[in-house]
Structures are given as structure tokens and as C-alpha cells.
CSV table of C-alpha atoms in Angstrom, one decimal:
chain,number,residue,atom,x,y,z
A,1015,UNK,CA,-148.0,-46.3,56.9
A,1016,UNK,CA,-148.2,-42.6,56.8
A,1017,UNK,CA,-147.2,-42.4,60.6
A,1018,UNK,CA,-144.0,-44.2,60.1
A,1019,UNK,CA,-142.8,-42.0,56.9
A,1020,UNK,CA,-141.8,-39.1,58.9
A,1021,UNK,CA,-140.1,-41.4,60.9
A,1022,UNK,CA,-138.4,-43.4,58.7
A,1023,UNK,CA,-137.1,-39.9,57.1
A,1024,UNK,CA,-135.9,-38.5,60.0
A,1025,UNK,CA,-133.8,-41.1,60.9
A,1026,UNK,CA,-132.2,-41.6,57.1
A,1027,UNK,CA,-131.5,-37.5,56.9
A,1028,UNK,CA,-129.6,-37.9,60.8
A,1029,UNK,CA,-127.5,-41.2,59.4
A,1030,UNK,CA,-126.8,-39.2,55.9
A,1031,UNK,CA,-125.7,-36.1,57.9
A,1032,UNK,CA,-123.5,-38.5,60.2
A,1033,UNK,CA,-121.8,-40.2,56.9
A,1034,UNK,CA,-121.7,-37.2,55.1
A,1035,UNK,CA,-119.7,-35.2,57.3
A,1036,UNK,CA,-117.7,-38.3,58.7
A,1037,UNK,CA,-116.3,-38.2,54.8
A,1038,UNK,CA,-116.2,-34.9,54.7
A,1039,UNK,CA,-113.7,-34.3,57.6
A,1040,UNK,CA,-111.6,-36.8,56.3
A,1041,UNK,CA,-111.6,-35.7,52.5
A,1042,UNK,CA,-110.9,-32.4,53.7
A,1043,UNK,CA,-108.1,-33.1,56.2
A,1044,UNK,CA,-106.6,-34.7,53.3
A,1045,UNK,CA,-107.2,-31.8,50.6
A,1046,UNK,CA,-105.5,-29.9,53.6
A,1047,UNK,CA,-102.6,-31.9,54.5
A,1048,UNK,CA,-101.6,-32.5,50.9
A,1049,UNK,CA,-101.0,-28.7,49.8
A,1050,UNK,CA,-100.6,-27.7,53.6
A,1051,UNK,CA,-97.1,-30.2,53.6
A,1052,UNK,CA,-96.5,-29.5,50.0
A,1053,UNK,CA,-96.2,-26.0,50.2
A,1054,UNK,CA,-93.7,-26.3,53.2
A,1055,UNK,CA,-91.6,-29.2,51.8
A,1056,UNK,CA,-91.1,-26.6,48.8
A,1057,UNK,CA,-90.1,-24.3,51.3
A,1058,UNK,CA,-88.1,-26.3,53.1
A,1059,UNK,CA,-86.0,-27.5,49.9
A,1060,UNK,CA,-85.7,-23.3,49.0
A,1061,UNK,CA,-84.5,-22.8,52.6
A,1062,UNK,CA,-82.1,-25.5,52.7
A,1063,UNK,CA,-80.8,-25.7,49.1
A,1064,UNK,CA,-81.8,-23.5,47.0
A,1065,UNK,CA,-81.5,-20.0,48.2
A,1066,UNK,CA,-78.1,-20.9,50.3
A,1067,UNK,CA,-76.8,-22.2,47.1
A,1068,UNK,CA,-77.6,-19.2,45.0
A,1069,UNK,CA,-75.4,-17.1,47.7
A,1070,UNK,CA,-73.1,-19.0,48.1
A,1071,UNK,CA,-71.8,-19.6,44.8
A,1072,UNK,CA,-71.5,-15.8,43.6
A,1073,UNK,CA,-70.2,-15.6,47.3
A,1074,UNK,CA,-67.2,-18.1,45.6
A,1075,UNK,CA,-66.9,-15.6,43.2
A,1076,UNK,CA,-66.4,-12.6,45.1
A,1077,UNK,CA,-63.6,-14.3,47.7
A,1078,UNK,CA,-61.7,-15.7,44.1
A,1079,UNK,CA,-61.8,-12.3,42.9
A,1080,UNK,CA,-60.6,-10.6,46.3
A,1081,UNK,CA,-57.9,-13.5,46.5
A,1082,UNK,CA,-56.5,-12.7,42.9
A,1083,UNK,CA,-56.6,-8.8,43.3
A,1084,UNK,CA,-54.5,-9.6,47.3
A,1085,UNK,CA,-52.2,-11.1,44.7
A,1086,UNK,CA,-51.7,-8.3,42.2
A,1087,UNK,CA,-51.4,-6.0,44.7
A,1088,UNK,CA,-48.9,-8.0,46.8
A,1089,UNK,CA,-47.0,-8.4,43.5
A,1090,UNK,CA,-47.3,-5.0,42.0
A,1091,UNK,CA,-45.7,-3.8,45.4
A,1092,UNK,CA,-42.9,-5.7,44.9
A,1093,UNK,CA,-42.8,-7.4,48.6
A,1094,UNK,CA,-40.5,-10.3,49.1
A,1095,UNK,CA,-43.0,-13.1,50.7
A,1096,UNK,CA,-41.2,-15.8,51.7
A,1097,UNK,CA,-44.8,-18.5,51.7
A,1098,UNK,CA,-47.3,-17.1,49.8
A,1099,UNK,CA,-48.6,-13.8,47.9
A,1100,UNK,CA,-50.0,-12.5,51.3
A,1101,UNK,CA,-52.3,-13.2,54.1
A,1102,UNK,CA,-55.2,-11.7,52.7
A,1103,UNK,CA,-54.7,-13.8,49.1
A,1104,UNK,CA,-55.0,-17.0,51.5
A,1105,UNK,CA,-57.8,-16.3,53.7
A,1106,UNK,CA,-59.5,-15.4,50.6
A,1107,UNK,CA,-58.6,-18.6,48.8
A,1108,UNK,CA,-59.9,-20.7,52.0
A,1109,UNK,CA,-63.4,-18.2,51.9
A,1110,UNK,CA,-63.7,-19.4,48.1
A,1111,UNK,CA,-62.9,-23.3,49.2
A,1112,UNK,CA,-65.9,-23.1,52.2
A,1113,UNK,CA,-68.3,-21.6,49.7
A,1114,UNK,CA,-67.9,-24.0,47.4
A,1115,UNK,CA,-67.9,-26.8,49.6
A,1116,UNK,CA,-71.2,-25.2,51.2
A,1117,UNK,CA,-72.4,-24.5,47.4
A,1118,UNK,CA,-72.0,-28.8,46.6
A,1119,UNK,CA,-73.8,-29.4,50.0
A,1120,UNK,CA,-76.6,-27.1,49.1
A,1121,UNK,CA,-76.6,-28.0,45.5
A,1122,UNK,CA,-80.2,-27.5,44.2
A,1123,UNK,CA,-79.7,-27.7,40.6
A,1124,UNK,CA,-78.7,-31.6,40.5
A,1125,UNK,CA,-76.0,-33.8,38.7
A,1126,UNK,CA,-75.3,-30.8,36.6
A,1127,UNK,CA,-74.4,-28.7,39.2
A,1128,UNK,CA,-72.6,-30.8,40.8
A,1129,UNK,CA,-70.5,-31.8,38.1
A,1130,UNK,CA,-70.1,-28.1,37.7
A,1131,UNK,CA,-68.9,-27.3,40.9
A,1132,UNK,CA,-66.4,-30.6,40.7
A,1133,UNK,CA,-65.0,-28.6,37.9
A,1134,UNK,CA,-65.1,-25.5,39.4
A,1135,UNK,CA,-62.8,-27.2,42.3
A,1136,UNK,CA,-60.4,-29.0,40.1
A,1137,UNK,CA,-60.0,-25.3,38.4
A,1138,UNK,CA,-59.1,-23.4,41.8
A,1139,UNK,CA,-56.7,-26.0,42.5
A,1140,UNK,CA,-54.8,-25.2,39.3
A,1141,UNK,CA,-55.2,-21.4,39.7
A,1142,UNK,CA,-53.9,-21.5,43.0
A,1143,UNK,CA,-51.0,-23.6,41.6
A,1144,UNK,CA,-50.4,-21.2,39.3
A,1145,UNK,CA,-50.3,-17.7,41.7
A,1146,UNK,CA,-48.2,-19.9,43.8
A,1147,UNK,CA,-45.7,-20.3,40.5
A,1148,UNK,CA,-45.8,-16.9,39.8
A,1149,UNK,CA,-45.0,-15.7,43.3
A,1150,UNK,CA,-42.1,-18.4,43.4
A,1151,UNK,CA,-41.1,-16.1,40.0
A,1152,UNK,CA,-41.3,-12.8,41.0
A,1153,UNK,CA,-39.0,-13.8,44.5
A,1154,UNK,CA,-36.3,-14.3,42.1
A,1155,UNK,CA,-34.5,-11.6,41.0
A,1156,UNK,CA,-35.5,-10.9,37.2
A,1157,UNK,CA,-38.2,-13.7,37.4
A,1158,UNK,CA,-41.1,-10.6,37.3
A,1159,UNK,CA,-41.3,-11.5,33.5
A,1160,UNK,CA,-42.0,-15.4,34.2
A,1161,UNK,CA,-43.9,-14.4,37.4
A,1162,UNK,CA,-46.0,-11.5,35.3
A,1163,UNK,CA,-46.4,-14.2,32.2
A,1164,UNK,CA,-47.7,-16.8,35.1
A,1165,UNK,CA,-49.6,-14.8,36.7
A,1166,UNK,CA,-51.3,-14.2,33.6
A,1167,UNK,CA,-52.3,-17.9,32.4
A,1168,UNK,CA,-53.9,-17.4,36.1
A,1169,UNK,CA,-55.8,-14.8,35.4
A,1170,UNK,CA,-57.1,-16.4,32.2
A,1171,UNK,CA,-58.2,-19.4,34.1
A,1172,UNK,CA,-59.9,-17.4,37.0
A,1173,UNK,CA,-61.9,-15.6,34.1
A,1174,UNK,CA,-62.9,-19.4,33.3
A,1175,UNK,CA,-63.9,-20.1,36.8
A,1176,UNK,CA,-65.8,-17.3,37.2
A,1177,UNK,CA,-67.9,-18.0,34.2
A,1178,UNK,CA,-68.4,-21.7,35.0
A,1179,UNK,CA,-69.9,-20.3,38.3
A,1180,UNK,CA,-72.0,-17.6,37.0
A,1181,UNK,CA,-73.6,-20.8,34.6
A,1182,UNK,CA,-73.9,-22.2,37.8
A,1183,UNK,CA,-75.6,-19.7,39.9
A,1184,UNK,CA,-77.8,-19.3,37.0
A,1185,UNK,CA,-79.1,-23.0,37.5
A,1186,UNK,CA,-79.5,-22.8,41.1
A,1187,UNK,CA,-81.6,-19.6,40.5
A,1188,UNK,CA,-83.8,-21.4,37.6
A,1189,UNK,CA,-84.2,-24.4,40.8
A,1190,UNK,CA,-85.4,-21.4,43.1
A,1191,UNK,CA,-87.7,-20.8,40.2
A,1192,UNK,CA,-89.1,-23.6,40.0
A,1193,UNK,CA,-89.9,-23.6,43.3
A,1194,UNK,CA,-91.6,-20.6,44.1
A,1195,UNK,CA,-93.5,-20.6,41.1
A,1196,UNK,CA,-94.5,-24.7,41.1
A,1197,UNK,CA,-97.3,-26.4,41.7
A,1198,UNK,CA,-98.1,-26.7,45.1
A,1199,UNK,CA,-97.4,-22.6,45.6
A,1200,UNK,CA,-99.6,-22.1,42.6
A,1201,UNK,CA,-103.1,-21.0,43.4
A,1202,UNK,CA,-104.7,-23.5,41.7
A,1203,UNK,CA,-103.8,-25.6,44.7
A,1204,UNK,CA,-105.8,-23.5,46.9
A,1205,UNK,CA,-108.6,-25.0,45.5
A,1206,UNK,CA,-107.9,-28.6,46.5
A,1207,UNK,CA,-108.2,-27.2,50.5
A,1208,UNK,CA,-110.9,-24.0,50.5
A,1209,UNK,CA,-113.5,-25.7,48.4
A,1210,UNK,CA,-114.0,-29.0,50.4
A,1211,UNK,CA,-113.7,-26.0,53.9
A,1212,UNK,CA,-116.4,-24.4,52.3
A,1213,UNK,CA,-118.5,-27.6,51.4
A,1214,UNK,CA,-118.0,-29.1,54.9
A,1215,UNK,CA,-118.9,-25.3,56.8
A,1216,UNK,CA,-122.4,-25.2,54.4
A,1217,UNK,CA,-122.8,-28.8,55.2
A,1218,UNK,CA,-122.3,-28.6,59.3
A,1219,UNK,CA,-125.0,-25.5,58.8
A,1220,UNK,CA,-127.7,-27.0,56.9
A,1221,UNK,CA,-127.8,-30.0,59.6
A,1222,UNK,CA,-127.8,-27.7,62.7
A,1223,UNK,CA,-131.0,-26.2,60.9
A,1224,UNK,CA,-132.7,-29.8,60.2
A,1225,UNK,CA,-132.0,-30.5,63.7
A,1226,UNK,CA,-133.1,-27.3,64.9
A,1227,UNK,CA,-136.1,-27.5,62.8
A,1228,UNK,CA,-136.7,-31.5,64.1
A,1229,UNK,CA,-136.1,-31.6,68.0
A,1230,UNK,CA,-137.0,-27.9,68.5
A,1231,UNK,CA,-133.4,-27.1,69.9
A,1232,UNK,CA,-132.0,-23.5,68.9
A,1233,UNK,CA,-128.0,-25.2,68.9
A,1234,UNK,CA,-126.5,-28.4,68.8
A,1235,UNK,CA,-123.0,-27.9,70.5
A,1236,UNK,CA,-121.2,-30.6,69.5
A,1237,UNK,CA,-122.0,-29.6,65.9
A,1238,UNK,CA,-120.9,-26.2,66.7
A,1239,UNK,CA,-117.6,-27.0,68.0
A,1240,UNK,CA,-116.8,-29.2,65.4
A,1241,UNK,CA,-117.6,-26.4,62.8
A,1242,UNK,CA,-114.8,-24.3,65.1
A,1243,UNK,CA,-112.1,-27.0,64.5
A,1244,UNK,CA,-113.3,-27.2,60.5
A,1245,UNK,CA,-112.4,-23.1,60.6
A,1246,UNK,CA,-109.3,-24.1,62.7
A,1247,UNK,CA,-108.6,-26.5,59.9
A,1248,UNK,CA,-108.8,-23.8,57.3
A,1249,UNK,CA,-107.3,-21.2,58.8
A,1250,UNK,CA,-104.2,-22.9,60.0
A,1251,UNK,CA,-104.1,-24.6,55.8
A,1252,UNK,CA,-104.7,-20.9,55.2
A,1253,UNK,CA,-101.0,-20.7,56.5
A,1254,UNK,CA,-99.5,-21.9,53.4
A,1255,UNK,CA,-100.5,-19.0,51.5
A,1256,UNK,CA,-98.1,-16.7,53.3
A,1257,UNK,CA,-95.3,-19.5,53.6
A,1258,UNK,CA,-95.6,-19.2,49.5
A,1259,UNK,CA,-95.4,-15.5,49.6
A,1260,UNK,CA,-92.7,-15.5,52.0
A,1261,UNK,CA,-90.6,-17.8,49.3
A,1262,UNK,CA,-92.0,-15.1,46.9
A,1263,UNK,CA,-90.1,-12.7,48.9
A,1264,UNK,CA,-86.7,-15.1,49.3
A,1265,UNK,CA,-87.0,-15.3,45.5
A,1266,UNK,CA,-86.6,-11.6,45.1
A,1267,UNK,CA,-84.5,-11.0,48.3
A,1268,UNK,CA,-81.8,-13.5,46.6
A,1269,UNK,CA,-82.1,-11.9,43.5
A,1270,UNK,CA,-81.4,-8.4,44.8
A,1271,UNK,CA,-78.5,-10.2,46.7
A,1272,UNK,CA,-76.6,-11.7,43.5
A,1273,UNK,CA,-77.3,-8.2,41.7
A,1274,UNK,CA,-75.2,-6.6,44.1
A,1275,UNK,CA,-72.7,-9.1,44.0
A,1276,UNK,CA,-72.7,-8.5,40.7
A,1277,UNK,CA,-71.7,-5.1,41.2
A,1278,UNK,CA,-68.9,-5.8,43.4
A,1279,UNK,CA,-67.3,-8.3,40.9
A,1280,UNK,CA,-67.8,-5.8,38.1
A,1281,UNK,CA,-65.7,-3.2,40.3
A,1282,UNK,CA,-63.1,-5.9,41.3
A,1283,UNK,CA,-62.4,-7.1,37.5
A,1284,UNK,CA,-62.2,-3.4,36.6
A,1285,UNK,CA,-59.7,-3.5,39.5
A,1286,UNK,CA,-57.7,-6.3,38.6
A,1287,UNK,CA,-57.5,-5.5,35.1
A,1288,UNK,CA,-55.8,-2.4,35.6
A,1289,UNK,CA,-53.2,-4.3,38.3
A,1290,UNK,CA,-52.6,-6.6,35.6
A,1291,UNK,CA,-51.8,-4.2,33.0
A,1292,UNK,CA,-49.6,-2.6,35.2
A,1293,UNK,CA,-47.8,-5.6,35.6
A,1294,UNK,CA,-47.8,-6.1,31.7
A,1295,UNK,CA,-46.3,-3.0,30.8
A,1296,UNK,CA,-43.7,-3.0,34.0
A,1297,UNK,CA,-42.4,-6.6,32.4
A,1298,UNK,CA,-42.9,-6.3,28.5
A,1299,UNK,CA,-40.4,-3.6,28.2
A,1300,UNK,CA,-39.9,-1.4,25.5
A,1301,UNK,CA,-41.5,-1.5,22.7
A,1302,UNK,CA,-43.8,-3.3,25.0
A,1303,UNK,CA,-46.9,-5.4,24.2
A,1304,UNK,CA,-49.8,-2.6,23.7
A,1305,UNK,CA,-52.0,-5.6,22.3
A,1306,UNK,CA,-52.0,-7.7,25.2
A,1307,UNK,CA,-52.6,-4.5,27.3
A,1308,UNK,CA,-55.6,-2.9,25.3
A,1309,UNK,CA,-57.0,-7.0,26.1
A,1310,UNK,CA,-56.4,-6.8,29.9
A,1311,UNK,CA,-58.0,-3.1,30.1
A,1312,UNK,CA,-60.7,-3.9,27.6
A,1313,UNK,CA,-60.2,-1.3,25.8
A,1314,UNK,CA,-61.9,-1.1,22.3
A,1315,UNK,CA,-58.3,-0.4,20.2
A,1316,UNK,CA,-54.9,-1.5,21.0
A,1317,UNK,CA,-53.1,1.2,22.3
A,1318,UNK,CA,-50.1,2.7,20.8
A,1319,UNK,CA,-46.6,1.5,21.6
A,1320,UNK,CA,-44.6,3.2,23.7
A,1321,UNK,CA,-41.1,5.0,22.2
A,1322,UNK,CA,-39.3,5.5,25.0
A,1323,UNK,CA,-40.0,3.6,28.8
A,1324,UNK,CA,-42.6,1.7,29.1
A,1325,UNK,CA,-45.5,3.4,30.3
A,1326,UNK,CA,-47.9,1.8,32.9
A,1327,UNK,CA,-51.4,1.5,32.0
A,1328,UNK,CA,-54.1,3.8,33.6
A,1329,UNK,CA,-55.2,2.7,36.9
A,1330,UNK,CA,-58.7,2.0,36.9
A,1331,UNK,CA,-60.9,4.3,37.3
A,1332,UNK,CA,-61.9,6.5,40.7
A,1333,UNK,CA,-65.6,5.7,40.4
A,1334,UNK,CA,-64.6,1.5,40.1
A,1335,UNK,CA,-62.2,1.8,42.7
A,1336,UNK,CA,-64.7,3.4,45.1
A,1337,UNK,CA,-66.9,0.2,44.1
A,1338,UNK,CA,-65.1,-2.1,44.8
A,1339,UNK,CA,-63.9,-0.4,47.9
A,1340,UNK,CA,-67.6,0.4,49.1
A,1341,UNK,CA,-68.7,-0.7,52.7
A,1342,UNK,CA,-72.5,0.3,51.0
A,1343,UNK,CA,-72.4,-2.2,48.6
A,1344,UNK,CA,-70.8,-5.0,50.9
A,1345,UNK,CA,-73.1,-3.8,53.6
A,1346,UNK,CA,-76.1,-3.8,50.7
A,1347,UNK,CA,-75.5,-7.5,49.3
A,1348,UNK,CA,-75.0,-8.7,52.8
A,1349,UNK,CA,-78.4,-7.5,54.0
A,1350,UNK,CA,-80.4,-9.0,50.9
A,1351,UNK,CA,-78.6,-11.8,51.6
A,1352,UNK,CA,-80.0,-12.4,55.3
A,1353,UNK,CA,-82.9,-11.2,54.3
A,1354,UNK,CA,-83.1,-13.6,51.3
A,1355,UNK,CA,-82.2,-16.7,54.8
A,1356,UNK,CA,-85.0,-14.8,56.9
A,1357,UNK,CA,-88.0,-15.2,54.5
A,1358,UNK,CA,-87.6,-18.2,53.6
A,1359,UNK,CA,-87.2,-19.9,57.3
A,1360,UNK,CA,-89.9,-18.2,57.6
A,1361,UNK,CA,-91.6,-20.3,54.8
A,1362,UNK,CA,-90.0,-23.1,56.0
A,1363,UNK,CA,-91.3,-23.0,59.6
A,1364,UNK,CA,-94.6,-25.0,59.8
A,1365,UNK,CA,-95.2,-24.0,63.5
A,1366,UNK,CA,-96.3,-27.4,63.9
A,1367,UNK,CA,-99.1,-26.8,61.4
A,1368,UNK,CA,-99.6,-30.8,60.5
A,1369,UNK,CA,-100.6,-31.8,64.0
A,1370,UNK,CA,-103.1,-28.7,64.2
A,1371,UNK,CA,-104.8,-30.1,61.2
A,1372,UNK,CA,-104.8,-33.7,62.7
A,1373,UNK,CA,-105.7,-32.7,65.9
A,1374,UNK,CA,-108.7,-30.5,64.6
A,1375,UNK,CA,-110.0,-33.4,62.4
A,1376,UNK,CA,-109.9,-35.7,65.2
A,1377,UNK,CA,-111.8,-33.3,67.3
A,1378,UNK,CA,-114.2,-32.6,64.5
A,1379,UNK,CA,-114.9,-36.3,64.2
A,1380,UNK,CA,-115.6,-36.4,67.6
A,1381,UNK,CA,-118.1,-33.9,68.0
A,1382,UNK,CA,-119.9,-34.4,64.9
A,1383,UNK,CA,-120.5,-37.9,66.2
A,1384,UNK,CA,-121.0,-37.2,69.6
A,1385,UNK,CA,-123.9,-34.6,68.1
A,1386,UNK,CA,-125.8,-36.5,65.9
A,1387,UNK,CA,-125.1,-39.9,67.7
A,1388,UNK,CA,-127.1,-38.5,70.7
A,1389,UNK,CA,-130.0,-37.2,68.8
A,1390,UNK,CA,-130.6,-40.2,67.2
A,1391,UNK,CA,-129.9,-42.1,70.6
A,1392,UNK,CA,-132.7,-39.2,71.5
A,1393,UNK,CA,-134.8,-39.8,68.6
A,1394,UNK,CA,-135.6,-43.4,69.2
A,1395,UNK,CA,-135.9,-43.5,72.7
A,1396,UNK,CA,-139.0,-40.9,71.8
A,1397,UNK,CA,-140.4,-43.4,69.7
A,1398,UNK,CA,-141.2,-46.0,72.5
């Protein structure tokens, strides 16, 4: 009986090792595939939704703002268009339409946003109505008071839009949010990968030293190249940690992107307002309408009548001209923007990632039966 223990042990530890590590591959190519597709769905929803979304919509903005100051300024200089308030006023209008048709394709914030941006559209279809009314006014001779009183129920409306969208960019930025910062970026979720890596490396080691120690053999190959395709495994699940800090990096390129579209729109209201004002005190007449005026400029007081001629309000100032005007800040949003696109297809991109991982296990599977299979084929064929 004593002769036979060591045998009978021998053979239990090889069949243990052989389960144990057959369970182990799988429960860690699952652990793996779970956060290692999780992490790039996330990404894939930020690429495709979310961060295109965010741009687009202040990108809305920015084209309804250019297309309403083309129309002050086509009206302020008094040109007789016979079809429209200008060229540039309609190729800005038909920018704002393709970004907030892109915006509702992209739409990462749900029925909310979507009912938002229905709005949004129903809205610029009225404004436009409304510019086109006023420019139908001020082709008449003495219609500039209708046009300038139409042009300003526009104005109120586009200050409507333009705060419906910035509600609206704010939920698409709270969806990018939620990505980034969710569960399966979190690193909690590394956890669910490295740990059962870890437990299946120690547990490849200790039986290459029971085998070495039992059949006298300084490496069992097979063993060895299946503990190669369990490093493969976690180095190539090991991926998804950059992939999240590359949507870390969309997050903040998009955010840089909307501040400096935020910029831009401040300049272009400042813009606007003083067009509009001008307008205002061209059409009120004397004693004019100082009350309405002090609203369009934003100024803190209503400023005093005029006495004599009307006097045009102040253009706006040098320094939110040259803002608005700036090829820097263009130039500066439009970079974050790509930059925002470039990191997160680069989160996005699996580079094939999920057949790596399946193609390791397999290959580990293999080779850790192949490896213990043949020592205990070796094993009893010493016993006879």
C-alpha cells in the first residue's frame, strides 16, 4: 500500500493541474473579454455619438449666429437683394441645418435630446421665416421700420434657439460623462481581468515546478508556451487601459473645443447686438427708443434719449470685433475639435483585440493539454 501512494498522488496532482488550468483559461478569457469589449463598446458609443454630438451642436450655434450677423450686416448696408439677405446668410443657414441633422443622428443624450433638437428645428424654420419677412420689408421703400421691428422678433427667437442648444450640448456632454467615467473604464474593472492573469501565471508556475520536481525535466514546453499566450492574453486586455485614457483625453479635447466655441459666440452676440442697435436707432427715430437699445447692447441703464437725430449706438467694441473675427480662435476650436475625433477612434479601434484573446486561449488550451496529457501518457507507461 505504501508503494502505490506516491502513485496514486502523482497522478491526482497531474489531473488537478489539467482541470485547474483548463478552468482557468476559460474563466480568465472571459474576465478578459468582458471588460476588454466593454471598454471599447464605451468607446465606440463616445466615438460615434457622443463626442460628434457635443461638436456638432455648439457647431449649430456658431453657423446660426454667423447666418444672423450675414443678415444684419446685409441689412445695415442697405443692399437691395432681390432673394435673400445674402449668400453668406444662406450658406450659413444650410451649415446650421447639416449640423443639426448630424447632431439628431449622433444624438447621445436620448428621447430628451431628440425632442430637443425637434424643437430646435421647428425654431430655425420660424426664424428663417422671419429674416426672410424682414428682408421682404426693408426691399420696400420705408419698410426698414417693419423690416428692423421683424428682424427683431428674429433675433428674440434665435436668443431662444441658442439657449435650447446650449441645454442641449450640456446633455450630450453629461452622456460623454457618463461614459468615460462608467463602469467598465473604472478601475475597479481591471480587477475582474489582472487578478484571474495573475492566478493563472502563479498557477502554470507551480506545475512546471511539480513536474520538474517529479520527471526530473528542467522545462515542460508546452506549459511554457501556454504561459506566453496567458501574457499575450493580458497584455493585449491590458489594451483597454489606454483605450479608457484615450476617451479620458476626447473628454477633455471636446471640452476645450466647446470652450472656444464659446468664445466665438460670445464675440458674435457682442457683434450682433451692436448691428442690431444700430438698426434700432436708424428706425426708431427721434426721440427714439433708448430702452430697447440699452436691452440690445446690454447695457446696465437705459441710455438717454436723443434731442436732436437719432444717434446710432456704439459699435461693438475693437477687442469683440477682433474675436469674432479671429482666424486663432477658429483655427483653435477647430483643432480641439479633431483632436477631440482623433482620441477617441483611437479608443474606439480594437485592432482586432477580441480574436487575439480568443486565439491565445485556444492556444493556451492546447498546450496546457498537450503538456500534461503527455506526462501522464509518460507517467503510466513507467508504471508497467
Amino acid at each position: 500500500m505504501s508503494a502505490d501512494r506516491p502513485t496514486s498522488t502523482t497522478r491526482r496532482r497531474l489531473w488537478g493541474f489539467l482541470a485547474a488550468l483548463l478552468v482557468g483559461i476559460v474563466a480568465t478569457l472571459g474576465g478578459c473579454l468582458a471588460v476588454f469589449v466593454g471598454v471599447h463598446r464605451t468607446a465606440d458609443a463616445a466615438h460615434d455619438r457622443s463626442v460628434p454630438a457635443v461638436l456638432a451642436v455648439y457647431d449649430a450655434q456658431l453657423a446660426l449666429r454667423q447666418a444672423h450677423g450675414a443678415a444684419l450686416a446685409s441689412f445695415s448696408a442697405g443692399t437691395r437683394l432681390l432673394a435673400s439677405p445674402g449668400e453668406d446668410y444662406q450658406n450659413q443657414i444650410a451649415r446650421a441645418g447639416q449640423q443639426l441633422a448630424q447632431a439628431a443622428e449622433d444624438n447621445a443624450a436620448g428621447e430628451s435630446g431628440s425632442r430637443d433638437i425637434q424643437v430646435v428645428e421647428a425654431s430655425v424654420v420660424t426664424y428663417t421665416g422671419l429674416v426672410e419677412r424682414a428682408h421682404a420689408y426693408f426691399a420696400q421703400d420705408g419698410g426698414s421700420v417693419l423690416g428692423t421691428a421683424t428682424l427683431w422678433d428674429a433675433s428674440t427667437l434665435l436668443e431662444e434657439i441658442l439657449r435650447r442648444l446650449d441645454a442641449l450640448g450640456v446633455k450630450q456632454i453629461d452622456a460623454l460623462n457618463g461614459q468615460t467615467d462608467g463602469l467598465w473604464t473604472s478601475w475597479e474593472m481591471t480587477l475582474l481581468w489582472l487578478v484571474p492573469v495573475l492566478a493563472l501565471l502563479a498557477l502554470l508556475l507551480s506545475a512546471q515546478r511539480f513536474l520538474r520536481r517529479r520527471f526530473r525535466r528542467q522545462l515542460n514546453v508546452p506549459l511554457l508556451l501556454a504561459t506566453l499566450a496567458v501574457v499575450v492574453m493580458g497584455a493585449t486586455t491590458a489594451m483597454s487601459l489606454w483605450s479608457a485614457n484615450q476617451l479620458a483625453d476626447a473628454r477633455a479635447d471636446t471640452s476645450q473645443a466647446t470652450s472656444d466655441r464659446k468664445v466665438q459666440l460670445a464675440a458674435l452676440s457682442a457683434r450682433d447686438s451692436g448691428g442690431l442697435a444700430t438698426l434700432l436707432a436708424a428706425a426708431c427715430g427721434s426721440p427714439g427708443c433708448p430702452d430697447t437699445i440699452a436691452r440690445v447692447r446690454g447695457d446696465a441703464s437705459p441710455a438717454p434719449a436723443p434731442t436732436g437725430s437719432p444717434t446710432p449706438a456704439p459699435a461693438p467694441s475693437a477687442s469683440s470685433a477682433a474675436t469674432a473675427s479671429s482666424p486663432g480662435v477658429t483655427e483653435a476650436g477647430a483643432r480641439h475639435g479633431e483632436d477631440a475625433a482623433r482620441s477617441a477612434e483611437r479608443a474606439a479601434d480594437s485592432r482586432a483585440g477580441e480574436v487575439v484573446l480568443l486565439a491565445a486561449a485556444l492556444f493556451a488550451l492546447a498546450m496546457v493539454a498537450l503538456g500534461l496529457l503527455l506526462r501522464l501518457e509518460e507517467y503510466r507507461f513507467s508504471q508497467r
